[in-house]
Structures are given as C-alpha cells and as structure tokens.
mmCIF file of N, CA, C and O in Angstrom:
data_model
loop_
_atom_site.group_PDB
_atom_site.id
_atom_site.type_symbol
_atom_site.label_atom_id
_atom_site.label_comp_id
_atom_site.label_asym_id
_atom_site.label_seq_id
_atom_site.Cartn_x
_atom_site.Cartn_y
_atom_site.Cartn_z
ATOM 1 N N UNK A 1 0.823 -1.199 0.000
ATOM 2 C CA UNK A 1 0.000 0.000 0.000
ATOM 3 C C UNK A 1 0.862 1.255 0.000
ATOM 4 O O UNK A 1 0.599 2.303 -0.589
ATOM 5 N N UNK A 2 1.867 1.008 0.704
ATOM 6 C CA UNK A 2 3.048 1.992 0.473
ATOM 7 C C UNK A 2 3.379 2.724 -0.658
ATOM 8 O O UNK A 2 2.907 3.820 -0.962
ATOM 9 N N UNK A 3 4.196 2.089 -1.263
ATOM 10 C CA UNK A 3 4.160 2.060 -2.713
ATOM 11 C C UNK A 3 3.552 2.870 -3.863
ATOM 12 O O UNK A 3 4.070 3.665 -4.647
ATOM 13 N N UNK A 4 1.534 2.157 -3.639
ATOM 14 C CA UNK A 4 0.925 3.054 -4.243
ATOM 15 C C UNK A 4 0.982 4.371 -4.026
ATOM 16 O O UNK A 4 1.165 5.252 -4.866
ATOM 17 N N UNK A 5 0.784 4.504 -2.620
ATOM 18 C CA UNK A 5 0.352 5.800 -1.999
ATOM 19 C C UNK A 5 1.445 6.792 -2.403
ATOM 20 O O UNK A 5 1.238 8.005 -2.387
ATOM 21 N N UNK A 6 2.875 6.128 -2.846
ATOM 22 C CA UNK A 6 4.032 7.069 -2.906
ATOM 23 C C UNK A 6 4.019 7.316 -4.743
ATOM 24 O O UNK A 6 4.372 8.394 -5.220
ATOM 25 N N UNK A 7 3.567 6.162 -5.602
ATOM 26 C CA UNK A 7 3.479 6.708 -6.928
ATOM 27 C C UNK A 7 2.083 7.389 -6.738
ATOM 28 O O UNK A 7 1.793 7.825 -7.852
ATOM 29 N N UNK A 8 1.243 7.638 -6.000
ATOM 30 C CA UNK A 8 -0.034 8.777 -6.062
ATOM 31 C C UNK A 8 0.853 9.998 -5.741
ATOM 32 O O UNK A 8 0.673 10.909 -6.550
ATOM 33 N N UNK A 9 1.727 10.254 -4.817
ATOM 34 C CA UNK A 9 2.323 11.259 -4.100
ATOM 35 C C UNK A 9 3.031 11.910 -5.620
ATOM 36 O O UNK A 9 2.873 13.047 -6.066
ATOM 37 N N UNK A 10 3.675 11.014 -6.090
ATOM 38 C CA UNK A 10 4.564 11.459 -7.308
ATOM 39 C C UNK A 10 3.334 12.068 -8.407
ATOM 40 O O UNK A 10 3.647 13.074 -9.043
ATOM 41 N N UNK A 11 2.400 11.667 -8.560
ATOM 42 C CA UNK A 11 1.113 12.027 -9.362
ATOM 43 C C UNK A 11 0.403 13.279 -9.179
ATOM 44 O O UNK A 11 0.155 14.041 -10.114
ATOM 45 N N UNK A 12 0.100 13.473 -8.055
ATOM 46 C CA UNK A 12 0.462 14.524 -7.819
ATOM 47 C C UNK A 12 0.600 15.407 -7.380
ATOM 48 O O UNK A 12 -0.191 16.109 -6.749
ATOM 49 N N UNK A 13 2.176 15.616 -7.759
ATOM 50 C CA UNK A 13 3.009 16.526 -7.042
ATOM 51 C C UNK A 13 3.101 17.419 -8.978
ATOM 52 O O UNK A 13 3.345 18.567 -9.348
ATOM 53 N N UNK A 14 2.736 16.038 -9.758
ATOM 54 C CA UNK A 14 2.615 16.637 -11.089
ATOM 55 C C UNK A 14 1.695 17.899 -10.820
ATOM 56 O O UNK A 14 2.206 19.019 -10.795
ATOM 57 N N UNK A 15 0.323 17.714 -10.616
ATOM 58 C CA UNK A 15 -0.798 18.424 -10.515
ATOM 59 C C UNK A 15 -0.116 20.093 -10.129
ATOM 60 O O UNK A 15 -0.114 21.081 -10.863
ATOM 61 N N UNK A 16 0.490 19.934 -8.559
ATOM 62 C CA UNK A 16 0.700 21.117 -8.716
ATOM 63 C C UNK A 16 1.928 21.745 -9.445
ATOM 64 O O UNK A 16 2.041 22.968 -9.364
ATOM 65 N N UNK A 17 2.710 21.155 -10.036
ATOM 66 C CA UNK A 17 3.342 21.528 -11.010
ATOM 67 C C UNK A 17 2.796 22.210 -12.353
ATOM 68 O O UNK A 17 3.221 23.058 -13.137
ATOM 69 N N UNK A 18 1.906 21.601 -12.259
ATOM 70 C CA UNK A 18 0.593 22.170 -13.803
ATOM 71 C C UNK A 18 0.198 23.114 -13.295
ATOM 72 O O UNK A 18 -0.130 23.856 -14.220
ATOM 73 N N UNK A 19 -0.055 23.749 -12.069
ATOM 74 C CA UNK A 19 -1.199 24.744 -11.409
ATOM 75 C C UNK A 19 0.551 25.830 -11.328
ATOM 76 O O UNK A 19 0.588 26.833 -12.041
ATOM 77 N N UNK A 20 1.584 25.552 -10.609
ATOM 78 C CA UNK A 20 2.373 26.702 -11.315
ATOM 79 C C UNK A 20 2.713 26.942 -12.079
ATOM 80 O O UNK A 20 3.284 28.019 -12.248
ATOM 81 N N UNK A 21 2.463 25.614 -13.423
ATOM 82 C CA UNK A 21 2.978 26.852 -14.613
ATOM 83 C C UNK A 21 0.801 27.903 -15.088
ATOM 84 O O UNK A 21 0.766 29.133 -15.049
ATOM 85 N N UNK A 22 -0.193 27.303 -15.347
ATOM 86 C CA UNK A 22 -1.116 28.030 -15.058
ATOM 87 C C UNK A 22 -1.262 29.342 -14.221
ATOM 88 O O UNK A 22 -1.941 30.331 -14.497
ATOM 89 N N UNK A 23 -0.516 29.132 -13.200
ATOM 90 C CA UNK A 23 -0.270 30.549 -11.974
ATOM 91 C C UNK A 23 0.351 31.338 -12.384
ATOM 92 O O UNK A 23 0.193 32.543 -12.189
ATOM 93 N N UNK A 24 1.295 30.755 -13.123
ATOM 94 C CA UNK A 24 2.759 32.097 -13.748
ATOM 95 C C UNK A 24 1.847 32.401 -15.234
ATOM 96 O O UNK A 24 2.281 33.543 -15.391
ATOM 97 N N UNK A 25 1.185 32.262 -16.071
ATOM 98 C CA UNK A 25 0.298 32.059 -16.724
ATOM 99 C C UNK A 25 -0.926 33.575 -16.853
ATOM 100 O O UNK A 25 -1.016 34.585 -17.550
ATOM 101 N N UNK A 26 -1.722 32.909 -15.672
ATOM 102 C CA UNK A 26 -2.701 33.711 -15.594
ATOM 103 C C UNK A 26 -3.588 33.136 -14.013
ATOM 104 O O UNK A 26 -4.001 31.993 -13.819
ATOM 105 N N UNK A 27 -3.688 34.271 -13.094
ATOM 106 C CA UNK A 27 -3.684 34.112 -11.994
ATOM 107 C C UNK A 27 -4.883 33.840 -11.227
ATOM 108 O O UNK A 27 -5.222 34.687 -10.401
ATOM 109 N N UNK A 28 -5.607 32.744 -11.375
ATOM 110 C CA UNK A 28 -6.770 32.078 -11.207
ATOM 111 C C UNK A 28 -7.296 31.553 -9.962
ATOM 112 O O UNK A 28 -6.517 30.641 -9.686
ATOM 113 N N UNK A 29 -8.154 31.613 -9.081
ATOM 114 C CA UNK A 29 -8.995 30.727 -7.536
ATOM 115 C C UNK A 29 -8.276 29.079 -8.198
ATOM 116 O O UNK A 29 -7.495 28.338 -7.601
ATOM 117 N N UNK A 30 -8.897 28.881 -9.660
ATOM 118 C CA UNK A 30 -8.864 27.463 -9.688
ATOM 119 C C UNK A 30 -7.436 26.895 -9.545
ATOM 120 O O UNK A 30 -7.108 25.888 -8.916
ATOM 121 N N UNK A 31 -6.552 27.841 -10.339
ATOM 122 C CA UNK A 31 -4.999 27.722 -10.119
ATOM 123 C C UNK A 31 -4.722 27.386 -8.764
ATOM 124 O O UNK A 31 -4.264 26.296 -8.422
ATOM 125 N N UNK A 32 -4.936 28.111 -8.168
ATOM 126 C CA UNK A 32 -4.418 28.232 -6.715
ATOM 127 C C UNK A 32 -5.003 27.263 -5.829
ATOM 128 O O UNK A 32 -4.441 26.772 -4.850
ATOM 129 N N UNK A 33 -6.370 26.974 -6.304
ATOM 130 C CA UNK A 33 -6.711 25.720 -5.306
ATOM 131 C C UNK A 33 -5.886 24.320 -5.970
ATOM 132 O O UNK A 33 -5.546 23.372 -5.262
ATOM 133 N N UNK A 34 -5.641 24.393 -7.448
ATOM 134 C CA UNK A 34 -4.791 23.196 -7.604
ATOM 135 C C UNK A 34 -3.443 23.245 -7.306
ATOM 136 O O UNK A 34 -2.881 22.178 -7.552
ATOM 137 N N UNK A 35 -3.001 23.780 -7.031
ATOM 138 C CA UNK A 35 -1.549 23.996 -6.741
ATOM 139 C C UNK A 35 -1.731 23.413 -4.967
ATOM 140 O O UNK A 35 -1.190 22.349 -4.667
ATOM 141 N N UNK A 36 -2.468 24.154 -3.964
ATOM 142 C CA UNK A 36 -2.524 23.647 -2.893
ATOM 143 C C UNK A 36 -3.130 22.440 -2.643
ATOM 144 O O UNK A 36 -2.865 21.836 -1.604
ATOM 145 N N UNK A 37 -3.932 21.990 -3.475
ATOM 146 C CA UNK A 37 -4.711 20.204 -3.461
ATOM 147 C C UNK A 37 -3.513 19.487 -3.849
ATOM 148 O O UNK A 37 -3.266 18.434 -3.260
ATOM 149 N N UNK A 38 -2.747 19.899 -4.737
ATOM 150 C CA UNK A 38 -1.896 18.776 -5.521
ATOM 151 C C UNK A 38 -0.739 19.252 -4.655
ATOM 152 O O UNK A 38 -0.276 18.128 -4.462
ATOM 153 N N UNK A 39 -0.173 19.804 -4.193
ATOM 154 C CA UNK A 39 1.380 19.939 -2.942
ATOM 155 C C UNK A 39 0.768 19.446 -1.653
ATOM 156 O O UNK A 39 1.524 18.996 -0.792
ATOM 157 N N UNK A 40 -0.752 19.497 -1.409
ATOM 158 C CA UNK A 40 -1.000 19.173 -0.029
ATOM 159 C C UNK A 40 -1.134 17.408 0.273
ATOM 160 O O UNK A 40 -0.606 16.782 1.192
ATOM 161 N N UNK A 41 -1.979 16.903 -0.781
ATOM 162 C CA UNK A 41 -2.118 15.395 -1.081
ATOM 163 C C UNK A 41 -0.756 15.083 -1.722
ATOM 164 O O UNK A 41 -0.930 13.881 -1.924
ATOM 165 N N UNK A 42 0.256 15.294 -2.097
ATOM 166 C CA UNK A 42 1.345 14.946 -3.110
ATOM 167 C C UNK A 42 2.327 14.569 -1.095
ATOM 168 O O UNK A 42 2.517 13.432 -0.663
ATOM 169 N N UNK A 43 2.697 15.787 -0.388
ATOM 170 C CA UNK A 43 3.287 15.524 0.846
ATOM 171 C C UNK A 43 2.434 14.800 1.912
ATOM 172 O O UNK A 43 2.913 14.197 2.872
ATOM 173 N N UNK A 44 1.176 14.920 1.652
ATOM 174 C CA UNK A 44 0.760 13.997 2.531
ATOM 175 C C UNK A 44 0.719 11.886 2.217
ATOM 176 O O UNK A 44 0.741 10.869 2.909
ATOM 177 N N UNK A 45 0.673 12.135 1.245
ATOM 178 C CA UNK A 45 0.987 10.702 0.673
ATOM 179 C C UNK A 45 2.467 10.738 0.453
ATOM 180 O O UNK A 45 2.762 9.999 -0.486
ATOM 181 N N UNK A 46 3.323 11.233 0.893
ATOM 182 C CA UNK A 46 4.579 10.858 0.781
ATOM 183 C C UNK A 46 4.520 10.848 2.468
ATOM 184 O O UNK A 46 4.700 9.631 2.468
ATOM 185 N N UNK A 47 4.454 11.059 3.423
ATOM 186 C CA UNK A 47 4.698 11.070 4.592
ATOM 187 C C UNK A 47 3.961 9.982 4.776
ATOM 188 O O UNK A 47 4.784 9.349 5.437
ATOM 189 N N UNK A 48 2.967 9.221 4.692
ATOM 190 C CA UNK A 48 2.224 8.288 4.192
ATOM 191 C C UNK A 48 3.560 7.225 4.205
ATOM 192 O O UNK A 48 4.107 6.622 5.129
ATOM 193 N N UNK A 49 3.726 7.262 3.281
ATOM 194 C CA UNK A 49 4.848 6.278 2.449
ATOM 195 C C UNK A 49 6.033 6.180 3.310
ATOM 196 O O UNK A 49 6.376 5.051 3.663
ATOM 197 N N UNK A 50 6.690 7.171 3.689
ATOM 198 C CA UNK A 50 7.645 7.182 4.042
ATOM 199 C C UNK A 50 7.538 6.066 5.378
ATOM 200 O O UNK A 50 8.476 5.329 5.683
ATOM 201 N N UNK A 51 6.545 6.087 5.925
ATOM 202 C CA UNK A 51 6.690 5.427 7.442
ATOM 203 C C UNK A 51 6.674 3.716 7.266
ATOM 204 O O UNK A 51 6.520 2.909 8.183
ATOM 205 N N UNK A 52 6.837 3.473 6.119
ATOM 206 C CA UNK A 52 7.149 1.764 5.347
ATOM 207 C C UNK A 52 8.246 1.717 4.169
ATOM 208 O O UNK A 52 8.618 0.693 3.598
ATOM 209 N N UNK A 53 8.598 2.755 3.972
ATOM 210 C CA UNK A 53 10.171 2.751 2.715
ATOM 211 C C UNK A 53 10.839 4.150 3.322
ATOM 212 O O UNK A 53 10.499 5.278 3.680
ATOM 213 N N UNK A 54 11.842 3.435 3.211
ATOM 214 C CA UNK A 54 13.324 4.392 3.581
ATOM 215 C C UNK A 54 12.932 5.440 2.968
ATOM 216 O O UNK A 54 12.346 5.427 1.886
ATOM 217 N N UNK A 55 13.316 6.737 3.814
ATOM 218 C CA UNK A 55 13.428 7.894 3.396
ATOM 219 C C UNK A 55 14.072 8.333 2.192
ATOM 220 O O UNK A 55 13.433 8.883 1.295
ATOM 221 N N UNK A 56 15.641 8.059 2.108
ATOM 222 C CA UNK A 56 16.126 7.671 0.996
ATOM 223 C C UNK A 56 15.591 7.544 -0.622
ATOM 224 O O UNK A 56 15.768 8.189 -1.655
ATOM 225 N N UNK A 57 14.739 6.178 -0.173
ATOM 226 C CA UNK A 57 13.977 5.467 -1.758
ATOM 227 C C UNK A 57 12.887 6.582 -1.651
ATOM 228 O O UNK A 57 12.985 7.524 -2.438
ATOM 229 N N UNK A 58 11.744 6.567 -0.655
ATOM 230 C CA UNK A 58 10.578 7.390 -0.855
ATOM 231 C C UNK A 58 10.967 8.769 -1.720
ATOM 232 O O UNK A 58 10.292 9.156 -2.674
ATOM 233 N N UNK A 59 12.338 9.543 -1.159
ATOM 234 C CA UNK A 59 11.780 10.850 -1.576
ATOM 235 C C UNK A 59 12.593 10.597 -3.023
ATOM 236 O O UNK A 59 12.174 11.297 -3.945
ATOM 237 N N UNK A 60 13.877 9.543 -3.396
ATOM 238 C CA UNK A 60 14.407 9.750 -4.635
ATOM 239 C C UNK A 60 12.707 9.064 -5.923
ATOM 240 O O UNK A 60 12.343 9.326 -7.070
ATOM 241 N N UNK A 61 12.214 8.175 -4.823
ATOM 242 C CA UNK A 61 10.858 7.711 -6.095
ATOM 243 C C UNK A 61 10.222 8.736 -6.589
ATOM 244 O O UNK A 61 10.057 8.973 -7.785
ATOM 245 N N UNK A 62 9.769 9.505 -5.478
ATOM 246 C CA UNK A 62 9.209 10.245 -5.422
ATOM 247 C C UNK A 62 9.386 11.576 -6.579
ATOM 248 O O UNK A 62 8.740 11.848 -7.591
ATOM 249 N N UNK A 63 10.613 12.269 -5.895
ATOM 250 C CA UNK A 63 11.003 13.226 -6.744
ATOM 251 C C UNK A 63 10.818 12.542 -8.618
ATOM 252 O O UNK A 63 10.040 13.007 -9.451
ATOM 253 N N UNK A 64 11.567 11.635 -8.786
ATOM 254 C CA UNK A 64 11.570 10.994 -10.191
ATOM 255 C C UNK A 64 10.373 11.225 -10.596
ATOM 256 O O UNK A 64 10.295 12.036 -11.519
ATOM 257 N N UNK A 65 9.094 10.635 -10.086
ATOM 258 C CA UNK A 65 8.185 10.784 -10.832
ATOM 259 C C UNK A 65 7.614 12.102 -11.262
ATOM 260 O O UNK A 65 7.136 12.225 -12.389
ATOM 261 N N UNK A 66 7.653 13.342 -10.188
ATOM 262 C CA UNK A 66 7.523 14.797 -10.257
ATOM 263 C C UNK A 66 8.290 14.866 -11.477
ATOM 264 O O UNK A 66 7.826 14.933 -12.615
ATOM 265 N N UNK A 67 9.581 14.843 -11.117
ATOM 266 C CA UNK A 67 10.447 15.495 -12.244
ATOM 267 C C UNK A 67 9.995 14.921 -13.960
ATOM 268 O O UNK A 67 9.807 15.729 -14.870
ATOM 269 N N UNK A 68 9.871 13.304 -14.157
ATOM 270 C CA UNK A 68 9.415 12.961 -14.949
ATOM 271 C C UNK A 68 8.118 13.511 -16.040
ATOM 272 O O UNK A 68 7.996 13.840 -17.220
ATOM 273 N N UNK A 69 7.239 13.365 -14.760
ATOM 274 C CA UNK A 69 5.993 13.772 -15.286
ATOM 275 C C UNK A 69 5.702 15.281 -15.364
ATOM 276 O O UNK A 69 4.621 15.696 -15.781
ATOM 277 N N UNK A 70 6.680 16.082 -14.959
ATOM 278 C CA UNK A 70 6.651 17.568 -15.279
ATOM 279 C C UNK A 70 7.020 17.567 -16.633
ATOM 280 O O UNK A 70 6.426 18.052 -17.595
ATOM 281 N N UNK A 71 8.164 16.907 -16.571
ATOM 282 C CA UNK A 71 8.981 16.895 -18.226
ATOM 283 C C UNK A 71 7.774 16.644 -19.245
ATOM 284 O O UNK A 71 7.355 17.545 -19.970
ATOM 285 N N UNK A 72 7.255 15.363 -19.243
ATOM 286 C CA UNK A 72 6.439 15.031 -20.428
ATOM 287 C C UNK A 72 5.548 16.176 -20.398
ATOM 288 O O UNK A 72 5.368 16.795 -21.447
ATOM 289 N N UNK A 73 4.700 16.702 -18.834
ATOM 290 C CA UNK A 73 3.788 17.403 -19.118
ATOM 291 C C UNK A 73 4.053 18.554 -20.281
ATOM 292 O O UNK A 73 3.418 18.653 -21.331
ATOM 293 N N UNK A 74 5.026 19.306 -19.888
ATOM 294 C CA UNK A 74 5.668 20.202 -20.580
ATOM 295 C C UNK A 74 6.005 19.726 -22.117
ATOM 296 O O UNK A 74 5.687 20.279 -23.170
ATOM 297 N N UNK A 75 6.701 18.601 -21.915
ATOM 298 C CA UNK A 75 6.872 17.748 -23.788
ATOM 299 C C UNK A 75 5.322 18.321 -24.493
ATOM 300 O O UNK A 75 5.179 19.379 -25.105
ATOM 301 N N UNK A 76 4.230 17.270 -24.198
ATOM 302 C CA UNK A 76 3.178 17.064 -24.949
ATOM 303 C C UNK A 76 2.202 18.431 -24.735
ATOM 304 O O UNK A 76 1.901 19.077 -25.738
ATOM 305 N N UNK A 77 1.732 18.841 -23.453
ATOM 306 C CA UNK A 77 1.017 20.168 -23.463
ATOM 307 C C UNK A 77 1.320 21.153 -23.760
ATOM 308 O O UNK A 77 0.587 21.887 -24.423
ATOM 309 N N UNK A 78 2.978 21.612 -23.199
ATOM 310 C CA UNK A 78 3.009 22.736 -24.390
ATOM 311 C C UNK A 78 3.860 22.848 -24.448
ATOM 312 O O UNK A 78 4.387 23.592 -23.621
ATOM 313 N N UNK A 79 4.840 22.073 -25.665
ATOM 314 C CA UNK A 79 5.223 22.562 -27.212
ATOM 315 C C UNK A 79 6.853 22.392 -26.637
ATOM 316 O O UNK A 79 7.835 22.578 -27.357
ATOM 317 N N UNK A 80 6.904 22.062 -25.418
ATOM 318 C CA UNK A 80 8.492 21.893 -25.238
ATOM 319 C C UNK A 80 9.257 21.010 -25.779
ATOM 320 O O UNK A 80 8.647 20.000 -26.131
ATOM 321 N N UNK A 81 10.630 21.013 -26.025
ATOM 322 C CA UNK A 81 11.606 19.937 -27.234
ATOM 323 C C UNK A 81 11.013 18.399 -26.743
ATOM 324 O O UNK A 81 10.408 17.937 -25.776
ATOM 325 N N UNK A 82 11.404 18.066 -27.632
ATOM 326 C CA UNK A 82 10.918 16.538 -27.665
ATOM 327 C C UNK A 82 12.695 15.815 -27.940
ATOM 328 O O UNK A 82 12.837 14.620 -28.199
ATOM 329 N N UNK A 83 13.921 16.804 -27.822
ATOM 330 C CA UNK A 83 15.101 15.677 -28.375
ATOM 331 C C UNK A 83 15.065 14.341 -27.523
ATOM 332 O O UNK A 83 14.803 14.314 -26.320
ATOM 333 N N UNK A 84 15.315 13.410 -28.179
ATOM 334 C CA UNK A 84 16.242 12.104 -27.519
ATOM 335 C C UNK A 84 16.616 12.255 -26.708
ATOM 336 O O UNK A 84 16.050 11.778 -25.724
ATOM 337 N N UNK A 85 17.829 13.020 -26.544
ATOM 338 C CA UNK A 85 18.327 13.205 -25.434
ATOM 339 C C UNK A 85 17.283 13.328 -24.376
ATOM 340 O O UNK A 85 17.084 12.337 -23.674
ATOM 341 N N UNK A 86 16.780 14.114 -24.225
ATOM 342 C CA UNK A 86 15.644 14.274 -23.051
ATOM 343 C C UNK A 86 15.124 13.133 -22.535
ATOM 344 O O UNK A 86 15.248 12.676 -21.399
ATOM 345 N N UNK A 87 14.400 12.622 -23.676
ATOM 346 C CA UNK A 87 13.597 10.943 -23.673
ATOM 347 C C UNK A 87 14.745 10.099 -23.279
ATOM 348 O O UNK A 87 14.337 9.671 -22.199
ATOM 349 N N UNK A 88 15.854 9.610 -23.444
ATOM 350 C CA UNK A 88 16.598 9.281 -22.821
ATOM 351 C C UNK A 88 17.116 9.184 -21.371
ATOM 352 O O UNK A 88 17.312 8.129 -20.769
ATOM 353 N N UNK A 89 17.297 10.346 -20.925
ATOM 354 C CA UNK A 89 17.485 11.207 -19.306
ATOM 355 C C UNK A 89 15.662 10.664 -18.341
ATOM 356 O O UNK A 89 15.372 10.488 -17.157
ATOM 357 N N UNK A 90 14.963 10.589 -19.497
ATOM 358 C CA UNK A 90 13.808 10.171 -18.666
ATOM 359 C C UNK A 90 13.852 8.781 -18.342
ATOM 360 O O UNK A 90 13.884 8.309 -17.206
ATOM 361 N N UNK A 91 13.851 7.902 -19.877
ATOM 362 C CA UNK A 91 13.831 6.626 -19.069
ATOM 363 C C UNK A 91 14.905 5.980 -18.181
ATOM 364 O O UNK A 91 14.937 4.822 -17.765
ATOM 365 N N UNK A 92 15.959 7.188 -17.939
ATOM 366 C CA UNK A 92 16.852 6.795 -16.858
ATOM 367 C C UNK A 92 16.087 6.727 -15.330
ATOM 368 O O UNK A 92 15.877 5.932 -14.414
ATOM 369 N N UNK A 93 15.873 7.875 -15.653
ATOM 370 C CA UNK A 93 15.027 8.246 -14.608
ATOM 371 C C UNK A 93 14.328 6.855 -13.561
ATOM 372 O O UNK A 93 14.479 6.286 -12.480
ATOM 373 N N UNK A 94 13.295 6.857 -15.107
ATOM 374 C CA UNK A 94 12.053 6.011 -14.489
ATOM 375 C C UNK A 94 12.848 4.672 -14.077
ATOM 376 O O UNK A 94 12.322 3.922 -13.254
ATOM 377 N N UNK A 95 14.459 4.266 -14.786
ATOM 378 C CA UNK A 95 14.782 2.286 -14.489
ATOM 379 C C UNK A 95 15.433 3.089 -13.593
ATOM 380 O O UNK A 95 14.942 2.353 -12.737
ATOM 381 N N UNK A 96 15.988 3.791 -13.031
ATOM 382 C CA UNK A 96 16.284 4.103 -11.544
ATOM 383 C C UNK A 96 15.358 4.076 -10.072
ATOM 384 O O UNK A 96 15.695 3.957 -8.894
ATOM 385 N N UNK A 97 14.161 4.229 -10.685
ATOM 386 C CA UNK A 97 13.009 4.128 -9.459
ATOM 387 C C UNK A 97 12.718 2.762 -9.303
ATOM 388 O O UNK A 97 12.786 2.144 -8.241
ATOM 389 N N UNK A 98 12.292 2.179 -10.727
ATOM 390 C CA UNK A 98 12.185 1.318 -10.637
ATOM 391 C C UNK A 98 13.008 0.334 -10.247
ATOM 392 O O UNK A 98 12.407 -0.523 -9.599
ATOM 393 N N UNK A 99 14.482 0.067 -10.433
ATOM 394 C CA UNK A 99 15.755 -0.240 -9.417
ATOM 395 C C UNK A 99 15.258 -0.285 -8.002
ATOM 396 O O UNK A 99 15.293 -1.289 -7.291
ATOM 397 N N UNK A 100 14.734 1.038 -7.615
ATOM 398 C CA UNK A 100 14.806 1.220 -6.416
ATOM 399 C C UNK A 100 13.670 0.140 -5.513
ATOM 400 O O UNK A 100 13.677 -0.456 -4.436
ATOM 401 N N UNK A 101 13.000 0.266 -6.351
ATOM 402 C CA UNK A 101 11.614 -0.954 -5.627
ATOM 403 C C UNK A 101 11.935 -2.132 -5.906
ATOM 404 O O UNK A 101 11.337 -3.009 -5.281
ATOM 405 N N UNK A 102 12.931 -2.535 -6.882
ATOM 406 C CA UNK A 102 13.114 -3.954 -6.787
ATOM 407 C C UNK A 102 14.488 -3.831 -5.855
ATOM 408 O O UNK A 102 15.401 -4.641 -6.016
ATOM 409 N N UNK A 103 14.553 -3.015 -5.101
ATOM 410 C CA UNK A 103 16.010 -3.471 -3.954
ATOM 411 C C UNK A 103 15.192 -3.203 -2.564
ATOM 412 O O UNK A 103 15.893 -3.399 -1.571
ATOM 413 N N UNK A 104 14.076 -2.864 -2.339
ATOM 414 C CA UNK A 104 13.565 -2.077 -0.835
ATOM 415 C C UNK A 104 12.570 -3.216 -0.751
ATOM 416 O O UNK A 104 11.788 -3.283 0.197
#
C-alpha cells in the first residue's frame, strides 16, 4: 500500500506543477486551489509512504516521478523539445526508481 500511496504522491506533485505553470500564466482561484490540493495530497501521501520505505527510496521515487511527469507534461502540453536526449534522461530516470523498488 506503500508504494501506491508514494506513486499517487509522485502524481500529484505533477498536478501542482501544472497549477504553477497556469499561476505564472494567468492568476486564477482554480490555479491556486490546484496547486494547494496537488502539494498538499502529493506531501501527505509521501509522509504516508515514508513510514514503510526508507526515506532515501521514498523521496528519490518520489522526486523521479515529479520530475518525470513535469517533463512530459511540458513535452506534450506545451510545445516543449521533444530531443532524444531528453527521452533518454527520462527513461533513466524512471529504471532508476524502478531499481529502487526492486532493492527495498
């Protein structure tokens, strides 16, 4: 249950990542309530998590998936590079987390 609760945490932590670039954007109630729903549920399901996986794994899973899923967000919604390289650096990313759950 761990686990899940920590790839929900990584999910989102996306959310409010979307609500600051929307905020820097154009300065919205709805912005702002997603930015605080998605940082408030994103740390609370990581504190969640943390109290059954090492601090360590939780926050490097964790972060990965933020960082990940910011990237694509940004790839596919709006209009950011798509090089290899990038796509590359990601699926490092992701067989590094995934590493990480097959060692914890």
């Amino acid at each position: 249950m761990a686990w899940a609760a920590l790839i929900l945490a990584g999910c989102s932590e996306i959310f409010g990542v979307l609500a600051m670039n929307k905020i820097a954007r154009k300065k919205t109630i709805g912005a702002y309530a997603l930015l605080f729903f998605g940082f408030g549920l994103s740390f609370s399901l990581l504190s969640y998590a943390m109290e059954s996986i090492p601090m360590g794994t939780a926050y490097a899973v964790w972060t990965g998936i933020g960082t990940c899923g910011g990237t694509l967000l940004g790839m596919f919604m709006f209009g950011e590079s798509k090089d290899w390289r990038r796509i590359l650096f990601i699926a490092m990313i992701i067989s590094a987390a995934v590493g990480l759950k097959l060692l914890t």
